[in-house]
Coordinates of C-alpha atoms in Angstrom, one line a residue:
M13 CA 0.0 0.0 0.0
A14 CA 1.3 3.4 -0.9
N15 CA 0.9 5.7 2.2
V16 CA 0.6 9.0 0.4
F17 CA -2.8 10.0 1.5
T18 CA -2.5 11.6 4.9
D19 CA -4.1 14.6 6.4
P20 CA -1.2 17.1 6.2
P21 CA -0.8 20.0 8.6
Q22 CA -1.8 23.3 7.1
G23 CA 0.9 25.1 5.2
T24 CA 3.1 22.0 4.8
E25 CA 2.1 21.3 1.2
P26 CA 4.3 22.9 -1.4
E27 CA 2.5 25.2 -3.9
P28 CA 2.5 23.9 -7.5
D29 CA 4.5 26.8 -8.6
D30 CA 7.3 25.7 -6.3
L31 CA 7.6 22.3 -8.1
T32 CA 10.6 21.8 -10.4
N33 CA 10.1 23.2 -13.8
E34 CA 12.0 20.3 -15.4
Q35 CA 9.6 18.3 -17.4
N36 CA 9.9 14.5 -17.4
T37 CA 10.3 12.9 -20.7
V38 CA 7.4 10.6 -20.0
T39 CA 4.3 11.0 -22.2
E40 CA 2.0 8.5 -20.5
K41 CA -1.6 9.4 -20.2
I42 CA -3.3 9.4 -16.8
L43 CA -7.0 9.3 -16.2
I44 CA -8.2 10.5 -12.8
V45 CA -11.7 9.4 -11.8
D46 CA -13.1 11.1 -8.7
D47 CA -16.4 12.8 -7.9
M48 CA -14.7 15.5 -5.9
L49 CA -13.8 18.4 -8.2
V50 CA -11.1 19.8 -5.8
H51 CA -9.3 16.4 -5.9
L52 CA -9.5 16.2 -9.6
E53 CA -8.1 19.7 -10.2
T54 CA -5.3 19.4 -7.7
A55 CA -4.1 16.0 -8.8
Q56 CA -4.3 17.0 -12.4
L57 CA -2.2 20.1 -11.8
Y58 CA 0.5 18.2 -10.0
L59 CA 0.7 15.4 -12.5
E60 CA 0.8 17.8 -15.5
K61 CA 3.6 19.6 -13.8
S62 CA 5.4 16.2 -13.8
G63 CA 5.0 15.9 -17.5
Y64 CA 2.0 13.6 -17.7
Q65 CA -1.0 14.1 -20.0
V66 CA -4.0 14.0 -17.6
F67 CA -7.7 13.5 -18.2
C68 CA -10.4 13.8 -15.6
A69 CA -13.8 12.2 -15.1
S70 CA -16.3 12.6 -12.2
D71 CA -18.4 9.5 -12.9
T72 CA -17.8 5.9 -14.2
Q73 CA -19.7 6.5 -17.5
S74 CA -17.6 9.5 -18.5
A75 CA -14.5 7.6 -17.3
W76 CA -15.2 4.7 -19.6
E77 CA -15.8 7.0 -22.6
L78 CA -12.5 8.8 -22.0
L79 CA -10.7 5.5 -21.5
Q80 CA -12.1 4.2 -24.8
D81 CA -11.1 7.4 -26.7
N82 CA -7.7 8.1 -25.1
K83 CA -6.3 4.7 -24.0
P84 CA -4.5 6.0 -20.8
S85 CA -1.6 4.1 -19.3
L86 CA -2.9 4.4 -15.8
L87 CA -6.2 5.2 -13.9
L88 CA -6.4 6.7 -10.4
L89 CA -9.9 5.4 -9.6
D90 CA -12.1 6.3 -6.6
I91 CA -14.2 3.4 -5.4
V92 CA -17.3 5.3 -4.4
M93 CA -18.7 7.0 -7.5
P94 CA -22.0 8.3 -8.7
G95 CA -23.5 6.3 -11.6
G96 CA -21.7 3.1 -10.8
S97 CA -19.1 1.5 -8.5
G98 CA -15.4 2.0 -9.1
L99 CA -15.1 -1.8 -8.7
D100 CA -17.4 -2.3 -11.6
L101 CA -15.3 -0.1 -13.7
L102 CA -12.2 -2.0 -12.6
H103 CA -13.8 -5.3 -13.7
Q104 CA -14.5 -3.7 -17.1
I105 CA -10.9 -2.6 -17.5
Q106 CA -9.5 -6.0 -16.5
N107 CA -11.8 -7.7 -19.0
H108 CA -11.4 -5.3 -22.0
H109 CA -8.1 -3.4 -21.4
P110 CA -5.9 -5.4 -19.1
Q111 CA -2.8 -3.5 -20.3
I112 CA -4.1 -0.4 -18.4
G113 CA -3.0 -0.1 -14.8
V114 CA -5.4 0.9 -12.0
V115 CA -4.6 2.5 -8.6
I116 CA -7.6 2.5 -6.3
M117 CA -8.3 5.6 -4.2
T118 CA -10.2 5.0 -1.0
A119 CA -11.2 6.8 2.2
F120 CA -10.2 5.6 5.6
G121 CA -12.2 2.6 6.6
N122 CA -12.6 1.1 3.2
E123 CA -9.5 -1.1 3.3
E124 CA -11.5 -4.3 2.8
I125 CA -13.0 -3.0 -0.4
A126 CA -9.5 -1.9 -1.5
A127 CA -8.1 -5.4 -0.7
M128 CA -10.9 -6.8 -2.9
A129 CA -9.9 -4.4 -5.7
M130 CA -6.3 -5.6 -5.4
K131 CA -7.5 -9.2 -5.9
T132 CA -9.4 -8.1 -8.9
G133 CA -6.3 -6.6 -10.5
A134 CA -5.6 -3.2 -9.1
L135 CA -1.9 -2.4 -8.8
D136 CA -2.1 -0.5 -5.5
Y137 CA -4.5 1.5 -3.3
I138 CA -4.0 4.9 -1.6
R139 CA -5.9 6.6 1.1
K140 CA -7.7 9.9 1.0
P141 CA -7.1 12.8 1.6
V142 CA -4.2 13.0 -0.8
K143 CA -0.7 14.2 -0.1
Y144 CA -0.2 15.5 -3.6
S145 CA 3.5 16.1 -3.3
E146 CA 4.1 12.3 -3.3
L147 CA 1.5 11.5 -6.0
T148 CA 4.0 11.5 -8.8
N149 CA 6.0 8.8 -7.1
V150 CA 2.9 6.7 -6.7
V151 CA 2.1 7.1 -10.4
E152 CA 5.7 6.3 -11.4
N153 CA 5.8 3.1 -9.4
A154 CA 2.4 2.0 -10.7
L155 CA 3.4 2.7 -14.3
A156 CA 6.7 0.7 -13.8
K157 CA 4.8 -2.2 -12.3
Q158 CA 2.2 -2.2 -15.1
K159 CA 5.0 -2.0 -17.7
E160 CA 6.5 -5.1 -16.2
I161 CA 3.2 -6.9 -16.3
N162 CA 2.6 -5.8 -19.9
N163 CA 6.1 -7.0 -20.8
R164 CA 5.5 -10.4 -19.2
S165 CA 2.2 -10.6 -21.0
T166 CA 3.7 -9.7 -24.3
A167 CA 6.6 -12.2 -23.8
F168 CA 4.0 -14.9 -22.9
S169 CA 2.0 -14.1 -26.0
N170 CA 5.1 -14.3 -28.1
L171 CA 6.0 -17.6 -26.5
K172 CA 2.5 -18.9 -27.3
V173 CA 2.9 -17.9 -30.9
A174 CA 6.4 -19.4 -31.2
Y175 CA 5.1 -22.6 -29.5
E176 CA 2.2 -22.8 -32.0
E177 CA 4.6 -22.2 -34.9
L178 CA 6.9 -24.8 -33.6
R179 CA 4.1 -27.2 -33.1
V180 CA 2.8 -26.7 -36.6
S181 CA 6.4 -27.1 -38.0
A182 CA 6.9 -30.3 -35.9
D183 CA 3.6 -31.7 -37.1
S184 CA 4.5 -30.9 -40.7
I185 CA 7.8 -32.7 -40.2
L186 CA 6.1 -35.7 -38.6
Q187 CA 3.5 -35.9 -41.4
C188 CA 6.3 -36.0 -44.0
M189 CA 8.2 -38.8 -42.4
S190 CA 8.3 -42.2 -44.1
A191 CA 8.2 -43.9 -40.7
G192 CA 5.0 -44.2 -38.9
V193 CA 4.8 -42.1 -35.7
M194 CA 2.0 -42.3 -33.1
A195 CA 1.8 -40.7 -29.7
M196 CA -0.6 -41.4 -26.8
D197 CA -1.2 -39.9 -23.3
N198 CA -0.8 -41.6 -19.9
N199 CA -4.1 -43.3 -20.4
L200 CA -3.0 -44.8 -23.7
R201 CA -5.4 -42.6 -25.7
I202 CA -4.0 -41.7 -29.1
T203 CA -3.1 -38.0 -29.3
M204 CA -1.3 -37.9 -32.6
I205 CA -0.8 -40.2 -35.6
N206 CA 1.0 -39.3 -38.9
H207 CA 0.0 -40.3 -42.4
A208 CA 2.7 -43.0 -42.6
A209 CA 1.4 -44.7 -39.4
E210 CA -2.2 -44.4 -40.7
K211 CA -1.1 -46.3 -43.8
L212 CA 1.0 -48.9 -42.0
L213 CA -1.7 -49.6 -39.5
N214 CA -4.6 -49.6 -42.1
V215 CA -6.5 -46.8 -40.4
G216 CA -8.3 -45.8 -43.6
N217 CA -11.0 -43.2 -43.0
R218 CA -11.4 -43.9 -39.3
K219 CA -10.8 -41.1 -36.8
V220 CA -8.5 -42.6 -34.2
V221 CA -7.2 -39.6 -32.3
G222 CA -8.7 -39.6 -28.9
N223 CA -9.5 -43.3 -29.0
D224 CA -8.0 -46.0 -26.8
L225 CA -4.9 -47.5 -28.4
Y226 CA -5.6 -51.2 -27.8
A227 CA -9.3 -50.9 -28.6
T228 CA -8.3 -49.3 -31.9
F229 CA -5.3 -51.6 -32.7
P230 CA -6.0 -54.9 -30.8
D231 CA -2.9 -56.6 -32.3
L232 CA -0.6 -54.1 -30.5
K233 CA -1.9 -55.5 -27.2
K234 CA -0.1 -58.8 -27.8
T235 CA 3.2 -57.2 -27.1
S236 CA 2.1 -54.3 -24.7
L237 CA 5.2 -52.4 -25.7
L238 CA 3.6 -49.0 -25.2
K239 CA 2.0 -49.9 -21.9
Q240 CA 5.3 -51.3 -20.6
T241 CA 7.0 -48.1 -21.8
L242 CA 4.7 -46.0 -19.6
V243 CA 4.8 -48.3 -16.6
N244 CA 8.6 -48.7 -16.7
E245 CA 9.3 -45.1 -18.0
E246 CA 11.8 -46.6 -20.4
G247 CA 11.6 -47.1 -24.1
F248 CA 12.1 -50.2 -26.3
H249 CA 14.3 -50.2 -29.4
L250 CA 14.3 -52.3 -32.6
Q251 CA 11.5 -54.6 -31.3
E252 CA 9.9 -56.7 -34.1
V253 CA 6.2 -56.8 -34.0
R254 CA 4.0 -58.9 -36.3
L255 CA 0.6 -57.4 -37.3
Q256 CA -2.0 -58.8 -39.6
G257 CA -2.4 -56.6 -42.7
K258 CA -5.2 -56.5 -45.3
D259 CA -3.8 -59.4 -47.3
E260 CA -0.9 -60.8 -45.3
E261 CA 1.0 -60.5 -42.0
K262 CA 3.3 -57.5 -41.8
I263 CA 6.5 -57.3 -39.7
Y264 CA 7.4 -53.9 -38.1
S265 CA 10.4 -52.7 -36.3
V266 CA 9.1 -50.6 -33.4
N267 CA 10.9 -48.1 -31.2
T268 CA 9.1 -46.5 -28.2
D269 CA 10.0 -43.8 -25.7
V270 CA 8.5 -41.8 -22.9
L271 CA 7.2 -38.2 -23.6
L272 CA 8.2 -35.7 -20.9
D273 CA 7.4 -32.0 -20.4
H274 CA 10.0 -29.3 -19.7
R275 CA 9.7 -30.2 -16.0
G276 CA 10.4 -33.8 -16.5
R277 CA 6.7 -34.9 -15.9
K278 CA 5.5 -37.8 -17.9
L279 CA 3.0 -36.8 -20.6
G280 CA 2.7 -40.2 -22.4
A281 CA 4.6 -42.3 -24.9
V282 CA 5.5 -42.3 -28.6
A283 CA 6.1 -45.2 -31.0
V284 CA 7.9 -45.2 -34.3
F285 CA 7.0 -47.9 -36.8
D286 CA 9.0 -49.2 -39.8
D287 CA 7.7 -51.8 -42.2
I288 CA 10.5 -54.4 -42.5
T289 CA 8.4 -57.1 -44.1
E290 CA 10.3 -57.0 -47.4
H291 CA 13.6 -56.6 -45.7
R292 CA 12.9 -59.7 -43.6
R293 CA 11.9 -61.7 -46.7
Y294 CA 15.0 -60.7 -48.5
K295 CA 17.1 -61.6 -45.4
D296 CA 15.4 -65.0 -45.2
M297 CA 16.0 -65.5 -48.9
L298 CA 19.6 -64.7 -48.5
S299 CA 19.8 -67.0 -45.5
K300 CA 18.3 -69.8 -47.5
R301 CA 20.7 -69.2 -50.4
E302 CA 23.6 -69.1 -48.0
G303 CA 22.4 -72.4 -46.7
L304 CA 22.2 -74.0 -50.1
A305 CA 25.7 -72.6 -51.0
M306 CA 27.1 -74.2 -47.8
V307 CA 25.5 -77.5 -48.8
G308 CA 27.1 -77.2 -52.3
Q309 CA 30.4 -76.4 -50.7
M310 CA 30.2 -79.4 -48.4
A311 CA 29.2 -81.7 -51.3
A312 CA 32.1 -80.4 -53.4
G313 CA 34.4 -81.0 -50.5
M314 CA 33.1 -84.5 -49.9
A315 CA 33.5 -85.2 -53.6
H316 CA 37.0 -84.0 -53.5
E317 CA 37.8 -86.1 -50.5
L318 CA 36.2 -89.2 -52.2
K319 CA 37.9 -88.5 -55.5
N320 CA 41.4 -88.9 -54.1
P321 CA 41.0 -92.5 -52.7
L322 CA 39.0 -93.5 -55.8
T323 CA 41.8 -92.4 -58.0
S324 CA 44.2 -94.6 -56.1
I325 CA 41.8 -97.6 -56.2
K326 CA 41.3 -97.1 -59.9
G327 CA 45.1 -97.1 -60.4
F328 CA 45.5 -100.3 -58.4
A329 CA 42.7 -101.9 -60.3
Q330 CA 44.3 -101.1 -63.6
L331 CA 47.6 -102.6 -62.4
I332 CA 45.9 -105.8 -61.3
L333 CA 44.1 -106.1 -64.6
A334 CA 47.4 -105.6 -66.4
K335 CA 49.0 -108.4 -64.4
I336 CA 46.1 -110.7 -65.0
K337 CA 46.4 -110.2 -68.7
T338 CA 50.1 -110.9 -68.6
L339 CA 49.6 -114.2 -66.7
K340 CA 47.0 -115.3 -69.2
L341 CA 49.3 -114.7 -72.1
K342 CA 52.1 -116.8 -70.5
N343 CA 49.8 -119.7 -69.9
I344 CA 48.9 -119.8 -73.5

């Protein structure tokens, strides 16, 4: 609370003409809303001497019209006003112009109402009667506080825009991937599926986002890879999964991992699918050919091993035949 509204002793307030003639470089607009003309005029005089552009209103309706037309940076708003409550005007400002700061002015004994105003969004509250010599400091502090709030709001808005652009870019990248990608939340409800995954898993025209994973793809329940990923908070890599396709069984290489937010809290899981059916068939074919080649090599080796003793036997047989012929000729 800014304690600038006290009942000053007579003669202690400096006259406006005694204020410094140096004008601040600030050009912020200030709107003062008070039903007491003397307060309006005095506050306006002091703030204009400090370099602010000041507008005055004596009721909430006039204040709202001035606010709409001039877009001030700050309001000094009395709570008790004719034609409507200052709190009602504060609500309107928060709903339609949250970038405008509000400082509540209240008489002694209305602290509870002022506290309510602070909860609604007022930057500060000050008590009447005003000690005008310190009003400029109150305004400067309130403007600095509102500027900080506006900067945070702008930064947050920029962050939301950047996040949305990043999300759209990431979604575009995922949709262009040849591998199937599917994400789900902690309850195993599908939150994202790219075109490749829709094709690999034969989604067709079905809308699967928001549906239960295992109810949508019952074959995936056989391995429970995604459920285990969530339970163990650890992914699986290069796991082979066989799923029945339209015409034949398909073989997929599946990688899973846990999805975490920036604070490390578990959001769900993601799975990446690659169709390796043809690769597996080619590998099996090569394996069979390698097996046949090994059989051929073994047969050739055995033939070679058999050929050597057969050659020797053939040679001995020829010698024996030659000797037999020789003996027959002698006997004749």
